[in-house]
Coordinates of C-alpha atoms in Angstrom, one line a residue:
M1 CA -12.3 1.4 18.0
K2 CA -10.2 3.7 20.2
F3 CA -7.7 1.0 20.8
L4 CA -7.4 0.3 17.1
K5 CA -6.7 4.0 16.4
K6 CA -3.9 4.0 19.0
V7 CA -2.0 1.1 17.4
P8 CA 0.0 2.0 14.3
G9 CA -1.9 0.6 11.4
G10 CA -4.3 -0.9 14.0
F11 CA -7.3 -1.4 11.7
I12 CA -5.1 -3.9 9.8
I13 CA -2.5 -5.1 12.2
V14 CA -4.8 -5.9 15.2
P15 CA -7.4 -8.1 13.3
L16 CA -4.6 -9.7 11.3
L17 CA -2.7 -10.7 14.4
T18 CA -5.9 -11.8 16.1
A19 CA -6.8 -14.1 13.2
I20 CA -3.2 -15.5 13.2
L21 CA -3.6 -16.4 16.9
V22 CA -7.0 -18.0 16.4
N23 CA -5.7 -20.0 13.4
T24 CA -2.6 -21.1 15.3
F25 CA -4.3 -22.3 18.5
F26 CA -8.0 -22.8 17.6
P27 CA -8.0 -23.5 13.8
S28 CA -11.2 -25.6 14.1
L29 CA -13.2 -22.4 15.0
L30 CA -12.5 -21.1 11.5
E31 CA -13.6 -24.3 9.8
I32 CA -17.1 -24.5 11.4
G33 CA -18.6 -23.9 8.0
G34 CA -21.5 -21.7 6.8
P35 CA -21.3 -17.9 6.8
A36 CA -18.8 -17.9 9.6
T37 CA -16.1 -19.7 7.6
A38 CA -17.1 -17.9 4.4
L39 CA -16.5 -14.5 6.1
F40 CA -13.7 -15.1 8.6
K41 CA -11.6 -17.7 6.7
N42 CA -12.5 -17.4 3.0
G43 CA -13.8 -13.8 2.8
N44 CA -10.7 -12.0 1.6
A45 CA -11.7 -11.9 -2.1
A46 CA -15.1 -10.5 -1.5
M47 CA -13.8 -8.0 1.0
M48 CA -11.1 -6.9 -1.5
G49 CA -13.9 -6.3 -4.1
L50 CA -15.5 -3.9 -1.6
F51 CA -12.2 -2.4 -0.7
L52 CA -11.5 -1.6 -4.4
I53 CA -14.9 0.1 -4.6
V54 CA -14.1 2.2 -1.6
C55 CA -10.7 3.1 -3.0
G56 CA -12.2 4.0 -6.3
S57 CA -14.8 6.3 -4.7
A58 CA -11.9 8.5 -3.4
I59 CA -10.7 9.3 -6.9
N60 CA -11.9 12.7 -7.9
F61 CA -12.3 13.2 -11.7
K62 CA -12.5 17.0 -11.2
E63 CA -9.0 17.2 -9.7
A64 CA -6.8 19.1 -12.1
G65 CA -3.6 21.2 -12.2
L66 CA -1.1 20.6 -9.4
P67 CA -3.0 17.9 -7.5
L68 CA -3.3 15.8 -10.8
Y69 CA 0.3 16.5 -11.7
K70 CA 1.7 15.7 -8.3
G71 CA -0.4 12.6 -7.9
S72 CA 0.6 11.3 -11.3
V73 CA 4.3 11.8 -10.6
L74 CA 4.1 10.1 -7.2
L75 CA 2.2 7.1 -8.7
L76 CA 4.6 6.7 -11.5
L77 CA 7.6 6.9 -9.2
K78 CA 6.2 4.3 -6.9
F79 CA 5.4 2.0 -9.8
I80 CA 8.7 2.3 -11.7
V81 CA 11.0 2.1 -8.7
G82 CA 9.1 -0.6 -6.9
A83 CA 8.6 -2.8 -9.9
G84 CA 12.2 -2.2 -11.0
V85 CA 13.6 -3.4 -7.7
G86 CA 11.5 -6.5 -7.8
Y87 CA 12.4 -7.2 -11.5
I88 CA 16.2 -6.8 -10.8
V89 CA 16.1 -9.1 -7.8
G90 CA 14.0 -11.7 -9.7
N91 CA 16.4 -11.7 -12.6
I92 CA 19.5 -12.0 -10.5
F93 CA 18.3 -14.3 -7.7
G94 CA 15.2 -16.0 -9.2
P95 CA 11.8 -16.3 -7.6
A96 CA 13.3 -17.2 -4.2
G97 CA 14.9 -13.8 -4.0
V98 CA 17.7 -12.9 -1.5
L99 CA 18.0 -12.6 2.3
G100 CA 14.5 -14.1 2.6
L101 CA 12.9 -11.4 0.4
T102 CA 11.3 -12.6 -2.8
P103 CA 10.5 -10.4 -5.8
F104 CA 6.9 -11.0 -5.0
V105 CA 7.0 -9.4 -1.6
L106 CA 9.3 -6.6 -2.8
I107 CA 6.8 -5.6 -5.5
S108 CA 3.9 -6.0 -3.2
T109 CA 5.3 -3.6 -0.6
L110 CA 7.6 -1.2 -2.6
T111 CA 4.7 -0.2 -4.9
S112 CA 2.6 0.7 -1.9
S113 CA 2.9 3.4 0.7
N114 CA 0.9 4.6 3.7
S115 CA -1.8 6.9 2.3
S116 CA -3.1 7.8 5.8
L117 CA 0.3 9.0 6.9
Y118 CA 0.8 11.0 3.7
I119 CA -2.5 12.8 4.1
A120 CA -1.8 13.6 7.7
M121 CA 1.7 14.8 7.0
S122 CA 0.8 16.8 3.9
S123 CA -1.5 19.0 5.9
E124 CA 1.5 20.0 8.0
Y125 CA 4.4 19.8 5.7
G126 CA 2.7 20.6 2.4
N127 CA -0.4 22.4 1.0
A128 CA -3.8 21.7 -0.5
S129 CA -2.3 20.5 -3.8
D130 CA -0.2 17.9 -1.9
T131 CA -3.2 16.6 0.0
G132 CA -5.3 16.6 -3.2
A133 CA -2.7 14.5 -5.0
I134 CA -3.9 11.5 -3.0
S135 CA -7.0 11.2 -5.2
I136 CA -4.7 10.0 -8.0
F137 CA -2.0 8.5 -5.9
S138 CA -4.4 6.3 -4.0
I139 CA -4.7 4.1 -7.1
K140 CA -1.7 2.3 -5.7
D141 CA -3.7 1.1 -2.7
G142 CA -4.7 -2.6 -3.0
P143 CA -3.4 -5.3 -5.3
F144 CA -4.1 -3.7 -8.7
I145 CA -0.7 -2.0 -9.2
T146 CA 1.1 -5.1 -7.8
M147 CA -0.7 -7.3 -10.3
V148 CA 0.2 -5.0 -13.2
A149 CA 3.8 -4.8 -12.1
M150 CA 4.1 -8.6 -11.6
G151 CA 2.6 -9.2 -15.1
M152 CA 4.6 -6.6 -16.9
T153 CA 7.9 -7.8 -15.4
G154 CA 7.1 -11.4 -16.3
L155 CA 7.5 -12.4 -12.6
A156 CA 4.0 -13.8 -12.6
D157 CA 1.4 -15.1 -15.0
I158 CA -1.5 -12.8 -14.4
P159 CA -4.4 -13.5 -16.8
W160 CA -5.8 -10.3 -18.4
Q161 CA -9.2 -11.3 -17.0
Q162 CA -7.8 -10.9 -13.5
I163 CA -6.6 -7.4 -14.3
V164 CA -10.0 -6.5 -15.6
A165 CA -11.6 -8.0 -12.5
M166 CA -9.6 -5.6 -10.4
I167 CA -10.4 -2.6 -12.6
I168 CA -14.2 -3.2 -12.6
P169 CA -14.9 -2.5 -8.9
L170 CA -12.2 0.3 -8.8
L171 CA -13.9 2.0 -11.8
L172 CA -17.4 1.4 -10.4
G173 CA -16.4 3.1 -7.1
A174 CA -14.8 6.0 -9.0
I175 CA -17.8 6.6 -11.2
W176 CA -20.4 6.2 -8.4
G177 CA -18.3 8.4 -6.0
N178 CA -18.0 11.2 -8.6
L179 CA -21.7 11.1 -9.4
D180 CA -22.9 10.8 -5.8
S181 CA -21.1 12.7 -3.0
E182 CA -23.2 10.8 -0.4
F183 CA -21.9 7.5 -1.7
K184 CA -18.3 8.8 -1.5
D185 CA -19.0 9.8 2.2
L186 CA -20.5 6.4 2.9
C187 CA -17.4 4.6 1.4
S188 CA -15.1 6.8 3.5
K189 CA -17.0 5.8 6.7
A190 CA -17.2 2.1 5.7
Q191 CA -13.5 1.7 4.8
P192 CA -12.3 0.8 8.3
L193 CA -15.0 -1.9 8.6
V194 CA -14.1 -3.5 5.3
I195 CA -10.4 -3.4 6.1
I196 CA -11.0 -5.0 9.5
F197 CA -12.8 -8.1 8.1
M198 CA -10.5 -8.3 5.1
S199 CA -7.4 -8.3 7.4
F200 CA -8.9 -11.0 9.6
A201 CA -9.6 -13.3 6.6
I202 CA -6.0 -12.9 5.5
G203 CA -4.6 -13.6 8.9
A204 CA -6.8 -16.7 9.2
N205 CA -4.6 -18.4 6.7
T206 CA -1.3 -17.6 8.5
S207 CA 0.4 -19.0 11.6
I208 CA 2.6 -17.6 14.4
G209 CA 5.5 -19.7 13.1
T210 CA 5.5 -17.7 9.9
I211 CA 5.4 -14.4 11.8
L212 CA 8.5 -15.5 13.8
Q213 CA 10.3 -16.6 10.7
A214 CA 9.6 -13.2 9.1
G215 CA 11.2 -11.3 11.9
F216 CA 14.6 -10.3 10.5
S217 CA 13.5 -10.2 6.8
G218 CA 10.5 -8.1 7.7
V219 CA 12.6 -5.6 9.5
L220 CA 15.1 -5.6 6.6
L221 CA 12.3 -5.0 4.2
G222 CA 11.2 -2.0 6.2
I223 CA 14.8 -0.6 6.2
I224 CA 15.1 -1.1 2.4
S225 CA 11.9 0.8 1.8
L226 CA 13.0 3.7 4.0
V227 CA 16.3 3.9 2.2
I228 CA 14.5 4.0 -1.1
G229 CA 12.4 6.7 0.4
I230 CA 15.5 9.0 0.3
L231 CA 15.8 8.3 -3.4
Y232 CA 12.1 9.2 -3.8
F233 CA 12.8 12.5 -2.1
F234 CA 15.4 13.5 -4.6
L235 CA 13.5 12.1 -7.6
Y236 CA 10.2 13.8 -6.7
N237 CA 11.8 17.2 -6.3
L238 CA 13.3 16.9 -9.9
F239 CA 9.7 17.4 -11.1
L240 CA 8.9 20.3 -8.8
K241 CA 10.0 23.9 -9.1
K242 CA 9.3 24.6 -5.5
K243 CA 10.6 21.8 -3.3
T244 CA 9.0 19.6 -0.6
A245 CA 10.1 16.9 1.8
L246 CA 7.0 14.8 1.3
G247 CA 8.6 12.5 -1.3
V248 CA 10.4 10.7 1.6
L249 CA 7.0 9.4 2.7
L250 CA 7.0 7.2 -0.5
G251 CA 9.4 5.1 1.6
T252 CA 6.6 3.8 3.8
V253 CA 4.9 0.4 3.3
A254 CA 1.2 0.4 3.4
A255 CA -0.4 -1.7 6.1
N256 CA -2.8 -3.1 3.6
S257 CA 0.1 -4.4 1.5
A258 CA 0.0 -7.3 4.0
L259 CA -3.3 -8.2 2.3
T260 CA -1.9 -8.0 -1.3
P261 CA 0.0 -11.3 -1.6
G262 CA -3.0 -13.5 -0.9
I263 CA -5.1 -11.6 -3.5
V264 CA -2.4 -11.7 -6.2
A265 CA -1.8 -15.4 -5.5
E266 CA -5.4 -16.1 -6.4
A267 CA -4.7 -14.8 -9.9
D268 CA -1.4 -16.8 -10.2
P269 CA -1.5 -20.0 -7.9
S270 CA 2.2 -20.5 -8.5
L271 CA 2.8 -17.7 -6.0
Q272 CA 0.8 -19.4 -3.2
P273 CA 3.9 -20.9 -1.5
Y274 CA 5.2 -17.4 -0.9
V275 CA 2.0 -15.9 0.5
E276 CA 2.3 -16.6 4.2
M277 CA 5.8 -15.3 4.5
A278 CA 5.1 -12.3 2.3
T279 CA 2.1 -11.4 4.4
A280 CA 4.1 -11.5 7.6
Q281 CA 7.0 -9.5 6.1
A282 CA 4.8 -6.8 4.8
A283 CA 3.0 -6.4 8.1
T284 CA 6.3 -6.1 9.9
A285 CA 7.7 -3.6 7.3
S286 CA 4.6 -1.5 7.5
I287 CA 5.0 -1.0 11.2
I288 CA 8.8 -0.2 10.9
T289 CA 8.2 2.4 8.2
L290 CA 5.2 4.0 10.0
L291 CA 7.3 4.6 13.1
I292 CA 10.5 5.9 11.4
A293 CA 9.2 7.8 8.3
P294 CA 7.8 10.8 10.2
V295 CA 11.2 11.3 11.8
M296 CA 12.8 11.2 8.4
L297 CA 10.3 13.7 7.1
T298 CA 11.1 16.2 9.8
Y299 CA 14.8 15.9 9.0
F300 CA 14.3 16.4 5.3
D301 CA 11.9 19.2 5.8
K302 CA 14.6 21.1 7.7
F303 CA 17.1 20.2 4.9
V304 CA 14.8 21.6 2.2
K305 CA 14.1 24.8 4.1
K306 CA 17.8 25.3 4.7
K307 CA 18.9 24.5 1.1
Y308 CA 16.1 26.3 -0.8
G309 CA 14.6 28.7 1.6
P310 CA 10.8 29.3 2.2
E311 CA 10.3 31.1 -1.1
R312 CA 11.0 27.9 -3.1
L313 CA 8.9 25.5 -1.0
N314 CA 6.2 23.4 -2.5
E315 CA 4.0 25.0 -5.1
Q316 CA 4.5 24.8 -8.9
P317 CA 5.8 21.9 -10.9
N318 CA 9.0 22.1 -12.8
L319 CA 7.3 23.0 -16.1
K320 CA 6.9 26.2 -18.1
Q321 CA 3.6 27.8 -17.0

């Protein structure tokens, strides 16, 4: 566990890459049958159900005021911009996309962000209302937002039953977590375990060849996300009376976005041909953004302090009180 914590996005990246190596060199091990194959090769759907319950348990119905406001703004910005970029690329270049980046992978990654990094940085560069915003903002974790975006933009045929199937475990986790604080704590502790096995199951359906092919396009995807993060910085501050640099962290790609393509493709099989490459690209982009975003945050924090001064930093929304 110590090793996984040292690696950026280690709880996802390490088991994902391990499974890719096993599937490339010893694929028969994953086809042995029984519970081994069900868990390690075909377990991503079941693990995603558990993951959604865990994510739902983090939602706090009692959050109000600034945390609710900030979380809602962050969530809407990620959804609108991420889905918008994917929609534009899809309409201009078609489902194959451009420069190796499909609308599918753009929406899967650009509607996500690294929640763990946001929480860690908000404690240093923000205040309690910024950290509390994650209880709403965390809804973007997992494939739910991607499914909604793909369906609304017409880039995928997502049956409404599949959307409901995503909502049920998310809602179950939210209700249970708000009624029982011990269950919320249990989910918080169990999340790394669920992510590890879900990541392995996703990687067990990908090969090293795909990872190598995703090299340039994966790095490009990370750079695109970081550049859009600058846009988020300015957009987010339009909604705040007292400014913050935290908006730039919306330019990160969540490590678990590497798991999203496989789940979404189960709802729309026409996306299946893009899954392997999208998974590799998302994993690469998540590492790139995780390494660079904190540096960008430091720069923009200095920019905000210099431009606005400490008296206008990070408190009330840009609304009449």
